[in-house]
CSV table of C-alpha atoms and ligand atoms in Angstrom, one decimal:
chain,number,residue,atom,x,y,z
Q,17,MET,CA,0.0,0.0,0.0
Q,18,SER,CA,1.4,3.4,-0.9
Q,19,CYS,CA,1.9,6.0,1.8
Q,20,ILE,CA,3.0,9.5,1.0
Q,21,PHE,CA,4.9,10.0,4.2
Q,22,CYS,CA,6.8,6.6,3.7
Q,23,ASP,CA,7.7,8.1,0.3
Q,24,VAL,CA,9.0,11.3,2.1
Q,25,ALA,CA,10.9,9.2,4.7
Q,26,GLU,CA,12.5,7.1,2.0
Q,27,GLY,CA,13.2,9.9,-0.4
Q,28,ARG,CA,10.8,8.8,-3.1
Q,29,THR,CA,9.0,12.1,-3.2
Q,30,SER,CA,10.4,15.6,-2.7
Q,31,ALA,CA,9.8,17.5,0.5
Q,32,ARG,CA,11.3,20.5,2.2
Q,33,ILE,CA,13.2,18.5,4.8
Q,34,ILE,CA,14.4,20.4,7.9
Q,35,ARG,CA,16.0,17.5,9.8
Q,36,GLU,CA,16.6,13.9,9.5
Q,37,ALA,CA,17.5,11.5,12.3
Q,38,ASP,CA,17.9,7.7,12.4
Q,39,ASP,CA,14.2,7.2,13.0
Q,40,LEU,CA,12.5,10.6,12.3
Q,41,VAL,CA,12.1,13.2,9.6
Q,42,ALA,CA,10.9,16.8,10.0
Q,43,PHE,CA,9.7,18.7,6.9
Q,44,TYR,CA,7.4,21.6,6.0
Q,45,ASP,CA,3.7,20.9,5.4
Q,46,ILE,CA,2.7,21.6,1.8
Q,47,ASN,CA,-0.5,23.3,2.9
Q,48,ALA,CA,0.6,25.5,5.7
Q,49,GLN,CA,-2.0,26.4,8.3
Q,50,ALA,CA,0.2,29.0,10.0
Q,51,PRO,CA,3.3,31.1,9.0
Q,52,VAL,CA,5.4,28.1,10.1
Q,53,HIS,CA,3.9,24.6,9.8
Q,54,ILE,CA,6.2,21.6,10.3
Q,55,LEU,CA,5.5,17.9,10.4
Q,56,VAL,CA,7.6,15.4,12.3
Q,57,ILE,CA,7.1,11.8,11.3
Q,58,PRO,CA,8.7,8.5,12.4
Q,59,LYS,CA,10.4,6.8,9.4
Q,60,ARG,CA,8.6,3.6,10.4
Q,61,HIS,CA,5.0,3.3,9.1
Q,62,ILE,CA,2.6,3.7,12.1
Q,63,PRO,CA,-0.9,4.5,10.9
Q,64,THR,CA,-2.4,6.4,13.9
Q,65,ILE,CA,-1.8,7.2,17.5
Q,66,ASN,CA,-4.1,4.2,18.2
Q,67,ASP,CA,-1.4,1.9,16.8
Q,68,VAL,CA,1.4,3.2,19.1
Q,69,LYS,CA,2.7,0.6,21.5
Q,70,ALA,CA,4.4,1.0,24.9
Q,71,ASP,CA,7.7,0.3,23.2
Q,72,ASP,CA,7.2,3.3,21.0
Q,73,ALA,CA,7.1,5.7,24.0
Q,74,VAL,CA,10.7,6.8,23.4
Q,75,LEU,CA,10.0,7.4,19.7
Q,76,ILE,CA,7.0,9.6,20.5
Q,77,GLY,CA,9.1,11.5,23.0
Q,78,LYS,CA,11.7,12.1,20.4
Q,79,MET,CA,9.1,13.4,18.0
Q,80,VAL,CA,8.1,16.0,20.6
Q,81,LEU,CA,11.7,16.9,21.4
Q,82,LEU,CA,12.6,17.3,17.7
Q,83,ALA,CA,9.5,19.6,17.1
Q,84,ARG,CA,10.5,21.6,20.2
Q,85,GLU,CA,14.1,21.9,19.0
Q,86,ILE,CA,13.0,23.2,15.6
Q,87,MET,CA,10.6,25.7,17.2
Q,88,GLU,CA,13.5,26.9,19.4
Q,89,GLU,CA,15.8,27.2,16.4
Q,90,GLN,CA,13.3,29.2,14.5
Q,91,GLY,CA,12.7,31.5,17.5
Q,92,TYR,CA,9.2,30.5,18.5
Q,93,ASP,CA,10.0,29.1,22.0
Q,94,ARG,CA,9.1,32.3,23.8
Q,95,LYS,CA,6.1,33.4,21.7
Q,96,GLY,CA,4.8,29.9,21.6
Q,97,TYR,CA,3.6,27.3,19.2
Q,98,ARG,CA,1.2,24.4,19.0
Q,99,LEU,CA,1.9,20.7,18.7
Q,100,VAL,CA,-1.0,18.6,17.3
Q,101,MET,CA,-1.5,15.0,16.5
Q,102,ASN,CA,-4.8,14.2,14.7
Q,103,CYS,CA,-6.4,10.8,15.0
Q,104,ASN,CA,-8.8,9.3,12.6
Q,105,ASN,CA,-11.8,11.0,11.0
Q,106,ASP,CA,-13.2,13.1,13.8
Q,107,GLY,CA,-9.6,14.2,14.7
Q,108,GLY,CA,-9.1,15.5,11.2
Q,109,GLN,CA,-6.5,13.0,10.2
Q,110,THR,CA,-6.1,12.7,6.4
Q,111,VAL,CA,-2.7,11.1,6.1
Q,112,TYR,CA,-2.5,7.7,7.8
Q,113,HIS,CA,1.1,7.7,8.8
Q,114,LEU,CA,1.7,9.1,12.3
Q,115,HIS,CA,2.8,12.8,12.3
Q,116,LEU,CA,3.1,15.6,14.7
Q,117,HIS,CA,2.2,19.1,13.5
Q,118,ALA,CA,4.1,22.0,14.8
Q,119,LEU,CA,2.4,25.4,14.1
Q,120,ALA,CA,3.8,28.8,14.8
Q,121,GLY,CA,3.9,32.4,13.8
Q,122,ARG,CA,0.3,33.4,14.7
Q,123,TRP,CA,-2.0,33.2,17.6
Q,124,MET,CA,-3.7,29.8,17.8
Q,125,SER,CA,-7.4,30.0,18.7
Q,126,TRP,CA,-8.7,27.7,21.4
Q,127,PRO,CA,-10.9,25.7,21.3
Q,128,PRO,CA,-10.0,24.6,17.8
Q,129,GLY,CA,-12.8,24.7,15.2
O,203,AMP,P1,-3.6,15.4,9.0
O,203,AMP,O1,-4.8,16.1,8.5
O,203,AMP,O2,-3.3,15.6,10.5
O,203,AMP,O3,-3.5,14.0,8.6
O,203,AMP,O4,-2.3,16.2,8.3
O,203,AMP,C1,-1.8,15.8,7.1
O,203,AMP,C2,-1.0,16.9,6.7
O,203,AMP,O5,-0.1,16.5,5.7
O,203,AMP,C3,-1.8,18.1,6.0
O,203,AMP,O6,-1.5,19.3,6.8
O,203,AMP,C4,-1.2,18.1,4.6
O,203,AMP,O7,-1.1,19.5,4.1
O,203,AMP,C5,0.2,17.5,4.7
O,203,AMP,N1,0.7,16.9,3.6
O,203,AMP,C6,0.1,16.0,2.7
O,203,AMP,N2,0.9,15.6,1.8
O,203,AMP,C7,2.1,16.2,2.0
O,203,AMP,C8,3.4,16.2,1.3
O,203,AMP,N3,3.6,15.5,0.3
O,203,AMP,N4,4.4,17.0,1.8
O,203,AMP,C9,4.1,17.8,2.9
O,203,AMP,N5,3.0,17.8,3.6
O,203,AMP,C10,2.0,17.0,3.1
O,204,ZN,ZN1,3.7,5.4,5.8
């Protein structure tokens, strides 16, 4: 089964990659919802947060830390930013390969629409 984010992770499709680690890739979202909109994905195909196992806890922690590091590098740590993981239909998930959104550069309303 084809997966667009596996294609990004394996270099089969172009993406504006910011960082690559052994097990993670961070790149810019093609349809930015904020002045800065980054996605952090595991290289391994995990469809949704529902599929995450206890053994993946370190991987999920690394995703958060990488997003934080990029937000710091780009100067958003003090002003703030939002990290979001959507799950399934009601959560607004459209790509079924786990990803963490990092959004910055504008005020994020709460609650989300
Ligand atoms: P979600 O709705 O949480 O599943 O988010 C999927 C995100 O992936 C959306 O914000 C899309 O704009 C983004 N997206 C889809 N295809 C690509 C791609 N090839 N490169 C970068 N971002 C993508
Ligand atoms: Zn995938």
